Short mmCIF file of C-alpha atoms in Angstrom, two decimals:
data_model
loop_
_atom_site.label_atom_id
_atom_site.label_comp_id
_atom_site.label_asym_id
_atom_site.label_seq_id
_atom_site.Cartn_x
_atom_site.Cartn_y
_atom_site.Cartn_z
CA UNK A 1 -97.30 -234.68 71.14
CA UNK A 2 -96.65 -233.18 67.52
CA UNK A 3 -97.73 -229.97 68.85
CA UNK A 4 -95.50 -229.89 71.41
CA UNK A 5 -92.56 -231.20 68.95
CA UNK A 6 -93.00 -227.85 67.26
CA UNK A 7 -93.38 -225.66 70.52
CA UNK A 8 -90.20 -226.90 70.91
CA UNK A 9 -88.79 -226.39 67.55
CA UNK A 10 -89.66 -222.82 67.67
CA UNK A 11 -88.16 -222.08 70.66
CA UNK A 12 -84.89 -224.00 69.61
CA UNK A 13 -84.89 -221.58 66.64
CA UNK A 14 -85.09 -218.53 68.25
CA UNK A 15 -82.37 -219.42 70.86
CA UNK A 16 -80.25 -219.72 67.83
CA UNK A 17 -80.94 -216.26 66.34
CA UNK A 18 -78.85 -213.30 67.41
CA UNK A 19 -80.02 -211.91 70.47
CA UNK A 20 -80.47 -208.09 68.95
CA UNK A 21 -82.60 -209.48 65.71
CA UNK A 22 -84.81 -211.58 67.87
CA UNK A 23 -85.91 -208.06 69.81
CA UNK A 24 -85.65 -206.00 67.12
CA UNK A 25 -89.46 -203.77 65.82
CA UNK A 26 -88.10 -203.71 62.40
CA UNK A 27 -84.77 -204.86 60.36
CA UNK A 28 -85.01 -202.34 57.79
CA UNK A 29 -82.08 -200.98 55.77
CA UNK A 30 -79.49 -198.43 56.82
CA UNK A 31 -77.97 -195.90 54.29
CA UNK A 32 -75.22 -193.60 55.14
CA UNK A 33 -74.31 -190.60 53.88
CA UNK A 34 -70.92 -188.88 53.98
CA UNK A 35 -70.03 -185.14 54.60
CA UNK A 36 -68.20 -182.36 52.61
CA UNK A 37 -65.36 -183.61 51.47
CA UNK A 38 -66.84 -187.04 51.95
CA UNK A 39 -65.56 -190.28 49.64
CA UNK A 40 -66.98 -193.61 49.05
CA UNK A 41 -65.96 -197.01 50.17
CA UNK A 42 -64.82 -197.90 46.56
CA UNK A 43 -62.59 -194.18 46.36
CA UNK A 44 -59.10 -195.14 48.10
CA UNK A 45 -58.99 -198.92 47.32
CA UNK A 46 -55.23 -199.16 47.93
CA UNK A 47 -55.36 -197.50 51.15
CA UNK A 48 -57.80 -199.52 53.45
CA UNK A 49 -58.79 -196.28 54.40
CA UNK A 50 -62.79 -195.43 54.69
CA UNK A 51 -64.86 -192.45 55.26
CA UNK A 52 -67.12 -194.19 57.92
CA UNK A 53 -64.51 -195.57 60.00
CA UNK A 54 -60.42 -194.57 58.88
CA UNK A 55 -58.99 -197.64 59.20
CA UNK A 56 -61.89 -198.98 60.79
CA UNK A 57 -65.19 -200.36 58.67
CA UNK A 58 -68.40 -198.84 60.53
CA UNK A 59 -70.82 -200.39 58.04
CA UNK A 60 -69.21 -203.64 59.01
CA UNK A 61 -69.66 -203.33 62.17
CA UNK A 62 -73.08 -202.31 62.23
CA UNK A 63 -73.92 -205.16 59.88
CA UNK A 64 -73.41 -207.75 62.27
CA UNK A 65 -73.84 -205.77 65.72
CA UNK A 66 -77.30 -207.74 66.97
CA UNK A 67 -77.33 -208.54 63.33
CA UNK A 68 -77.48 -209.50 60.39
CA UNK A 69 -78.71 -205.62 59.10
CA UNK A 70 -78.16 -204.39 56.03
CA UNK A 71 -75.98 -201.09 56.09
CA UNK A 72 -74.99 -199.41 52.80
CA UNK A 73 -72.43 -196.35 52.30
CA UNK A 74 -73.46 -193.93 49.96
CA UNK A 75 -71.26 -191.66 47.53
CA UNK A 76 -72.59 -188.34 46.83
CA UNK A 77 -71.20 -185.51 45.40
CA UNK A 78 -68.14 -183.94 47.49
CA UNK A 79 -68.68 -180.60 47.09
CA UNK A 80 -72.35 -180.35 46.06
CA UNK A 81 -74.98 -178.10 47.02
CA UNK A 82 -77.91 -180.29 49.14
CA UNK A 83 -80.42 -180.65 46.33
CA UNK A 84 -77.87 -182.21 43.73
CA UNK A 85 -76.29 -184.36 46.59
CA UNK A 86 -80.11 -185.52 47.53
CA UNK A 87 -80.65 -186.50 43.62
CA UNK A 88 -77.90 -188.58 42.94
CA UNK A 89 -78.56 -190.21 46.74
CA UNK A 90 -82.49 -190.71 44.93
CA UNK A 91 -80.93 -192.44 42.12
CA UNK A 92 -78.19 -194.41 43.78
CA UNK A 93 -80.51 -196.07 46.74
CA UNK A 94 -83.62 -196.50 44.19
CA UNK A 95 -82.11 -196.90 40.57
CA UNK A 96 -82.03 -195.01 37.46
CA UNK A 97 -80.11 -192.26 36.14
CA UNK A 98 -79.68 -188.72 38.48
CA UNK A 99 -82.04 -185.79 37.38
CA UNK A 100 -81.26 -182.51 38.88
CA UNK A 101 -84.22 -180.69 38.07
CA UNK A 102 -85.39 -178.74 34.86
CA UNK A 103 -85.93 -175.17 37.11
CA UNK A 104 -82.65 -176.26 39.17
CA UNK A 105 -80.34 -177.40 36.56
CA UNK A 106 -80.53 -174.18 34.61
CA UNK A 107 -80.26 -171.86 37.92
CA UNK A 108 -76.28 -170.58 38.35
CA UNK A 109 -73.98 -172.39 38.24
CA UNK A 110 -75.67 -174.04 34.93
CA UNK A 111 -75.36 -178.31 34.77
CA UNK A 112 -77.30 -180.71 32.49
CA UNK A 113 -80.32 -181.74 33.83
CA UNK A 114 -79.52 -185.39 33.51
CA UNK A 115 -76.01 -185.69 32.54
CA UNK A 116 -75.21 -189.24 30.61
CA UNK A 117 -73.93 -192.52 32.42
CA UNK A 118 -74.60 -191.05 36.18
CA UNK A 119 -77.10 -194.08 36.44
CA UNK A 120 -77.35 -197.31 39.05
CA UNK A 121 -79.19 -200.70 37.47
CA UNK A 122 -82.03 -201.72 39.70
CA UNK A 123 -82.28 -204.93 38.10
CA UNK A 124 -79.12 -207.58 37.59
CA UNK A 125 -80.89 -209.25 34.97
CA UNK A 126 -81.15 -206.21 32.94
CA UNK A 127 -77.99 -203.86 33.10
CA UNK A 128 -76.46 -203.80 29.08
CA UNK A 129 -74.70 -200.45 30.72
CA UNK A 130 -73.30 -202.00 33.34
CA UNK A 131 -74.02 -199.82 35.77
CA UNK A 132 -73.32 -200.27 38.99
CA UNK A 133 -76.15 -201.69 41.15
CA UNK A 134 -78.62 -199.39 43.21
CA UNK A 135 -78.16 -199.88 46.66
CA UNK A 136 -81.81 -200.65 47.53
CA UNK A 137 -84.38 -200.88 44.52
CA UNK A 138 -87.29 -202.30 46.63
CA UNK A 139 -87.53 -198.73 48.30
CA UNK A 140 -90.95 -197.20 49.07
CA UNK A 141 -93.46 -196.96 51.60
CA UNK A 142 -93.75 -201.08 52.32
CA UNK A 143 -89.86 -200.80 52.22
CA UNK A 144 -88.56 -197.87 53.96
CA UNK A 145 -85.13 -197.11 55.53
CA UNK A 146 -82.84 -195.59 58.43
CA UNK A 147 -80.52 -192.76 56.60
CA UNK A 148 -77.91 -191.81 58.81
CA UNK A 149 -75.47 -188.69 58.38
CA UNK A 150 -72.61 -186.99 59.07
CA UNK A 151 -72.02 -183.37 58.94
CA UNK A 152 -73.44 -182.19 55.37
CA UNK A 153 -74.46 -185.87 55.30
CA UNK A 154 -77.59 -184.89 58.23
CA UNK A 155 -78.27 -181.31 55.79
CA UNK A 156 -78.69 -183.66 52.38
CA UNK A 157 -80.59 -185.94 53.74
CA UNK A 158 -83.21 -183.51 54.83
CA UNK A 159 -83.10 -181.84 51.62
CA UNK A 160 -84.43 -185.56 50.03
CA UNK A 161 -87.12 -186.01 52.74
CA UNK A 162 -88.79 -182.90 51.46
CA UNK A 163 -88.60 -183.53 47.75
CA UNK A 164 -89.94 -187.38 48.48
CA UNK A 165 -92.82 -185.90 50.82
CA UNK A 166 -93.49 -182.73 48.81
CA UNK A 167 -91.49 -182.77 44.96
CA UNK A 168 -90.62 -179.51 43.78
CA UNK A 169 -93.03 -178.38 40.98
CA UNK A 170 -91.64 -177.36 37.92
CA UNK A 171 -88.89 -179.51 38.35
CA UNK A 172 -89.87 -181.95 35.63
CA UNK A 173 -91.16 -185.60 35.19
CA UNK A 174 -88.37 -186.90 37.67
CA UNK A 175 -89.49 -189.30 39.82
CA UNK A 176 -88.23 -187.87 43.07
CA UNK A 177 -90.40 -184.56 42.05
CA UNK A 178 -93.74 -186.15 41.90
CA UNK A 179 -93.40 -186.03 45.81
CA UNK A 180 -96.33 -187.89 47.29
CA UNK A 181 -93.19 -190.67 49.00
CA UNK A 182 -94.75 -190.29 52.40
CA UNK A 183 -93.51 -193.31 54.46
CA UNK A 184 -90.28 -193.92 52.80
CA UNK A 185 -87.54 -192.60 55.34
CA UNK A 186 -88.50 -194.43 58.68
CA UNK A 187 -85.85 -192.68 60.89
CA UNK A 188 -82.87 -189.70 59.97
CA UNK A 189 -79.84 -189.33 62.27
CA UNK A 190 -77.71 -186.76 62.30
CA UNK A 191 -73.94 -186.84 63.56
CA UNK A 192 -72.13 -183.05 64.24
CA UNK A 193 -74.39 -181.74 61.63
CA UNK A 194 -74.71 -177.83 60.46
CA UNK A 195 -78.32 -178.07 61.03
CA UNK A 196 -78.30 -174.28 61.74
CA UNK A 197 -74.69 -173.62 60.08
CA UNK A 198 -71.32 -172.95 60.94
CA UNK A 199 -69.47 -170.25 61.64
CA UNK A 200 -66.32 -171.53 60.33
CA UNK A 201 -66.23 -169.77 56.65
CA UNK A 202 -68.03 -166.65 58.54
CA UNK A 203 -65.13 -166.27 61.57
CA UNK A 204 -62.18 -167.31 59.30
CA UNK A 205 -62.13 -167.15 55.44
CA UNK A 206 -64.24 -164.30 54.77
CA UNK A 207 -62.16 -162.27 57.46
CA UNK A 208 -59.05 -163.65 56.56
CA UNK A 209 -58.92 -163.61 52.33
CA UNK A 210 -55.07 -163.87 52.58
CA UNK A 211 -55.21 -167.08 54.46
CA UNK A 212 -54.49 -169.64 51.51
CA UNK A 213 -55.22 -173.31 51.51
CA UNK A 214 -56.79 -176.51 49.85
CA UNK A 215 -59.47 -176.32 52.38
CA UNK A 216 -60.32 -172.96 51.80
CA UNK A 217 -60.32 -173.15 47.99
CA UNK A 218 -62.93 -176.04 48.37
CA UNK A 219 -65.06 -173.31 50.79
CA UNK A 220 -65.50 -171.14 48.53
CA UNK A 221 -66.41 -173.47 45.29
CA UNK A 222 -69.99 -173.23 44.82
CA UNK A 223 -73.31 -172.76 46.83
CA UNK A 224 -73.26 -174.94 49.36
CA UNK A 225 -70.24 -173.11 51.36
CA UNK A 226 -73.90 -170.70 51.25
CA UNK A 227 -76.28 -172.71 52.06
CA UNK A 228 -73.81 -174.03 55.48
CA UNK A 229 -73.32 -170.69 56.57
CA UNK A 230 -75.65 -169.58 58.99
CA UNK A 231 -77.64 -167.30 57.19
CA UNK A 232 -77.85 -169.46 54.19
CA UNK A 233 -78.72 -172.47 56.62
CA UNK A 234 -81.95 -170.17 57.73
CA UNK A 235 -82.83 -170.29 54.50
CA UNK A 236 -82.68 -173.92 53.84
CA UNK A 237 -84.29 -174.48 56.91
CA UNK A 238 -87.49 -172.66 55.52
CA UNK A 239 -87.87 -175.21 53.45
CA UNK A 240 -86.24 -178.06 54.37
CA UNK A 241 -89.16 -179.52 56.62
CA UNK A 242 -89.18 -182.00 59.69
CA UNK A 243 -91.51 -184.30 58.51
CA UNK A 244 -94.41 -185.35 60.66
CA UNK A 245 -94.05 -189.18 59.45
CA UNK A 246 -90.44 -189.57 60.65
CA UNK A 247 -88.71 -190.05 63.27
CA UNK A 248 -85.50 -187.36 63.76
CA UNK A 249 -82.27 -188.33 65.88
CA UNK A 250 -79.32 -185.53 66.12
CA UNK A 251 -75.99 -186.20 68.37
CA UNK A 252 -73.34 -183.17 69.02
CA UNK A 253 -70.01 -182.86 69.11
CA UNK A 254 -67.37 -181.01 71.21
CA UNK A 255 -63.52 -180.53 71.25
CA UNK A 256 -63.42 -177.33 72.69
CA UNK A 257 -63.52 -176.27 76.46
CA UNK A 258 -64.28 -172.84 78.16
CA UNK A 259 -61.15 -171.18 79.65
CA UNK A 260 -59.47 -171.60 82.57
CA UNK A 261 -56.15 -170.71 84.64
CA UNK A 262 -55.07 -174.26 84.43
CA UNK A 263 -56.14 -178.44 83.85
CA UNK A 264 -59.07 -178.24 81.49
CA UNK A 265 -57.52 -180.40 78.78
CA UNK A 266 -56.40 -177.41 76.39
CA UNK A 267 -53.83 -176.94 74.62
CA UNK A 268 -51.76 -174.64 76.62
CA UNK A 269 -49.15 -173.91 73.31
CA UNK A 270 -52.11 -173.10 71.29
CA UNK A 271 -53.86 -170.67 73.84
CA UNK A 272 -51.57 -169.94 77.24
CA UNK A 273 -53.59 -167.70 78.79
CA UNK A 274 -57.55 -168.13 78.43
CA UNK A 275 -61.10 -166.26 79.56
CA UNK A 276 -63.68 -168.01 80.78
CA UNK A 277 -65.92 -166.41 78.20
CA UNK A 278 -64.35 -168.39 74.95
CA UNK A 279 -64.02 -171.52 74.48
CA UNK A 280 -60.34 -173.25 73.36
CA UNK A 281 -59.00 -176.17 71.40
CA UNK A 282 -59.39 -179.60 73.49
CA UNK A 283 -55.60 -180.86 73.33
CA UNK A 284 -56.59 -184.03 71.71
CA UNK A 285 -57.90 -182.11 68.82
CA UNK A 286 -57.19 -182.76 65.31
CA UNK A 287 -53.99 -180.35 64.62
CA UNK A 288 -55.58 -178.31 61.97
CA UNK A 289 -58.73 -177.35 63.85
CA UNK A 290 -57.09 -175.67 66.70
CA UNK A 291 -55.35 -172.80 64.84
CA UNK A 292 -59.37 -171.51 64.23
CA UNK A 293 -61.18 -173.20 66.60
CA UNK A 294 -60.44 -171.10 70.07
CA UNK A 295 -60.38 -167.23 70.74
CA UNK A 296 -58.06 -166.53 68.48
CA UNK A 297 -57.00 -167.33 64.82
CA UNK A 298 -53.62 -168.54 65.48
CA UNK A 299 -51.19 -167.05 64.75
CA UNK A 300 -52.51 -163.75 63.66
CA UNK A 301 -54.34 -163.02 66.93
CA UNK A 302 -55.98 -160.29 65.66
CA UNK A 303 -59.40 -162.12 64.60
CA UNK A 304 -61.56 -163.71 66.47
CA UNK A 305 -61.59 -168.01 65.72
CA UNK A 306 -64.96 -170.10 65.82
CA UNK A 307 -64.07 -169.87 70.19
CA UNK A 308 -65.12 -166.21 70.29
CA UNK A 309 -66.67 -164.86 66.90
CA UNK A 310 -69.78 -163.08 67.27
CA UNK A 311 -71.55 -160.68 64.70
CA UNK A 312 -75.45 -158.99 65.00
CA UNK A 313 -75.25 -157.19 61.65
CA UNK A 314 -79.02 -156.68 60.94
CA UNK A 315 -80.33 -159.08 58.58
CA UNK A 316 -78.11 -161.22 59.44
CA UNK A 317 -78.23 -164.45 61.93
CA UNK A 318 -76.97 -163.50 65.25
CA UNK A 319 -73.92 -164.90 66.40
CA UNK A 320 -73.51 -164.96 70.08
CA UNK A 321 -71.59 -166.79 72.66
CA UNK A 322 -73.96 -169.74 72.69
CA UNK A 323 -71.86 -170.54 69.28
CA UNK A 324 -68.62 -171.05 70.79
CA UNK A 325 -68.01 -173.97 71.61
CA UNK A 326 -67.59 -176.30 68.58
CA UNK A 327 -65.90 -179.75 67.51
CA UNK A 328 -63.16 -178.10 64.94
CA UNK A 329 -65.38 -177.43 61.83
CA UNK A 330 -69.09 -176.65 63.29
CA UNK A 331 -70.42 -175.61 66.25
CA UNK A 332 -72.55 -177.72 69.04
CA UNK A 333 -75.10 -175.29 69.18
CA UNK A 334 -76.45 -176.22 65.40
CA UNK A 335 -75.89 -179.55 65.85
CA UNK A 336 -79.45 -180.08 68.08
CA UNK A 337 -81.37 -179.16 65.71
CA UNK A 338 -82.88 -176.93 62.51
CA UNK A 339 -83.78 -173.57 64.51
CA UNK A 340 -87.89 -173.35 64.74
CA UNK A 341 -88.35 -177.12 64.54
CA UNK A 342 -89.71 -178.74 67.22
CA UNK A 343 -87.05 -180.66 69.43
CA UNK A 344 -87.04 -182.21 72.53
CA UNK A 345 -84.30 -184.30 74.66
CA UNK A 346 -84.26 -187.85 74.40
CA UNK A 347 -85.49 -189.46 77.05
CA UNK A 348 -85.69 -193.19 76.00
CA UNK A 349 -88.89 -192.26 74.21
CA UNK A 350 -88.73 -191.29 70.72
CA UNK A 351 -91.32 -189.24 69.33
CA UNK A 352 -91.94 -188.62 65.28
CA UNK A 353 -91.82 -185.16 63.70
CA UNK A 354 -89.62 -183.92 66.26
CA UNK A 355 -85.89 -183.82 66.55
CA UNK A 356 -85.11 -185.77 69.43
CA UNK A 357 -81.85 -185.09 70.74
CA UNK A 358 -79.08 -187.59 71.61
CA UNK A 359 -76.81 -185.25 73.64
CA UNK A 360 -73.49 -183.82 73.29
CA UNK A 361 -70.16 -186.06 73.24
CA UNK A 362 -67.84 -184.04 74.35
CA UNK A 363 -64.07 -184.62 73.17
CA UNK A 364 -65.02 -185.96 70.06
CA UNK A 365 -64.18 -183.77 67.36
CA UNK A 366 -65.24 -183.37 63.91
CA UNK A 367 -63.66 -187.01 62.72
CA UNK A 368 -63.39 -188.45 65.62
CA UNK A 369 -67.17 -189.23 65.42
CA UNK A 370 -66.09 -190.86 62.49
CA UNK A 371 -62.91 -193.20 64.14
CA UNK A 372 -60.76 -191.19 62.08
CA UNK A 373 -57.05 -192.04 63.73
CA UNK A 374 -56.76 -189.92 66.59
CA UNK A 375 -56.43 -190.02 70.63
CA UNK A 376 -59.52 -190.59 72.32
CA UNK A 377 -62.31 -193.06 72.63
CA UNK A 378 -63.78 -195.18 69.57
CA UNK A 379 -67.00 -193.83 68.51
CA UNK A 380 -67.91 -197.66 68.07
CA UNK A 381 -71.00 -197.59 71.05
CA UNK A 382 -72.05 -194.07 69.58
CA UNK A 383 -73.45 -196.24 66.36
CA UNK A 384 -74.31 -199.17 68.76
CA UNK A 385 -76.36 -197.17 71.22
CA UNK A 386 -78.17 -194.85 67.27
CA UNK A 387 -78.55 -198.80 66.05
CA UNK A 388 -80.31 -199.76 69.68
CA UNK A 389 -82.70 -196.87 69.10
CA UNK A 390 -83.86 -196.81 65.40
CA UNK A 391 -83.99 -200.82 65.10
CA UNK A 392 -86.21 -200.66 68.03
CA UNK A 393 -89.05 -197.99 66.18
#
């Protein structure tokens, strides 16, 4: 009879729990990591308005969607090279203070190697500093995490998978150096990521050094405008690793279509007449994006835009129509995965130390992904359907 009492106790329990944790493999953490540009939940206070999600919270919702997970928003530097961005992530998920590097730090452009007060407390007990609190200080191998990213978000992230699994000699006594943290990353997704570059600084600032704005100020300050360039992306990709211990998810983006004479959801003021052999701004594009993003440059139509730039300089990566179509700010084609790393399609299987591809969404562009205020669908069961997968590993 007692036996039975507690058959039926454990039962009752489980009915109770959400449907989502009671299937789940694994409930472990979820960090995510903002783009270029990218800002922190605590960075606009006054304005409601958040990186992952506009005026919509995506942590929230992925807290509680066949929850209760634990999803934390990272803040990284906005215009940071991947190595210093993958430090201070180091720091802020684990605890302690950021360390560059003692080979990296002194390599132009010069920085301290640990510059004072950029430090998270791992311990509430002990913070005299009062720093604010690391996001996750239980973090190893027995404790690993999902890291999710968008745009440069995917690139840093694979820059701090290879220092956990391999350091970087000469580098110092920095924890995150040592290497050696096999185990610790359980699953990386990437959203409209540059795995392989973009072509965007290529096809329009360097061509077009009269055309003046914010954005392309912040393109040209420092080396990661290098390093998300296609030819600086091959380099990166040398030794930015696909780990065989972890499990790789990418998802594309697209807001441009190929030309036609008529009804392909372009924007006809933008581009009037089309070829079929470029690709154009979707008409539901964010404004900015389509005056680059099709044939042309508009309105000097004299360059070539991110829809129909192509260059085979030797040396250099090749640039060819497969690069044309592109969500505003990088194209599809890198957004599969790091060229020479083993990929496959997803096919409801996942398989580790491979790139397993999630498929294009077409008519989501750059920020759209991110529910950024625009026309078009919510990105919402994008992050259900990535949240399916990983918890399921």
């Amino acid at each position: 009879m007692l036996r039975s009492i507690k058959i039926l106790l454990c039962v009752l329990m489980l009915a109770l729990l959400p449907a989502g944790a009671a299937r789940a493999v694994n409930n472990d953490p979820v960090v995510l990591v903002h783009g270029f540009l990218g800002f922190g939940p605590e960075q606009f206070p006054g304005t409601g308005y958040l990186y992952w999600g506009g005026y919509h919270d995506i942590a929230s919702h992925l807290r509680v969607y066949k929850g209760p997970r634990m999803v934390a928003t990272a803040t990284v530097g906005a215009i940071s090279p991947n190595w210093d961005r993958a430090a201070e992530l180091y720091a802020q998920i684990k605890g302690g203070c950021v360390d560059y590097g003692f080979t990296h730090a002194r390599t132009p452009p010069v920085q301290e190697q640990k510059p004072p007060g950029k430090c998270w407390a791992a311990d509430h007990a002990h913070n005299p500093e009062g720093y604010p609190m690391a996001l996750y200080p239980a973090w190893d191998a027995n404790h690993p995490i999902h890291m999710i990213g968008h745009s440069q978000g995917g690139t840093t992230i694979r820059a701090l998978v290879e220092l956990l699994e391999h350091g970087a000699p000469g580098e110092g006594d920095g924890e995150l150096y040592a290497g050696g943290k096999i185990g610790w990353v359980r699953s990386v997704t990437t959203l409209s990521s540059p795995h392989n570059g973009t072509t965007l600084r290529d096809a329009v600032f360097d061509i077009l050094p009269q055309l003046r704005s914010p954005l392309r100020d912040w393109f040209q300050a420092g080396l990661w405008s290098w390093e998300l360039a296609p030819d600086g992306a091959r380099s990166f990709n040398l030794w930015a690793r696909t780990s065989p211990y972890v499990y790789y998810f990418s998802i594309g983006t697209q807001a441009t279509e190929a030309g036609a004479w008529c009804c392909n959801g372009t924007d006809r003021a933008i581009a009037p007449i089309q070829s079929s052999n470029y690709q154009y701004p979707r008409v539901d594009m964010f404004p900015y994006y389509k005056t680059y993003s099709g044939e042309w440059i508009v309105p000097s139509l004299r360059q070539h835009g991110m829809g129909g730039y192509t260059q085979s300089a030797p040396g250099r990566v090749r640039i060819d129509s497969e690069w044309f179509a592109n969500d505003g700010v990088v194209n599809t084609v890198s957004m599969r995965a790091p060229s020479g790393h083993p990929v496959r399609d997803y096919d409801g299987t996942a398989v580790r130390g491979s790139w397993n591809y999630l498929g294009t969404y077409r008519g989501y562009d750059h920020f759209d992904i991110l529910n950024w205020p625009n026309k078009g669908e919510s990105a919402d069961p994008i992050y259900e359907r990535v949240s399916d997968i990983i918890f399921g590993l």
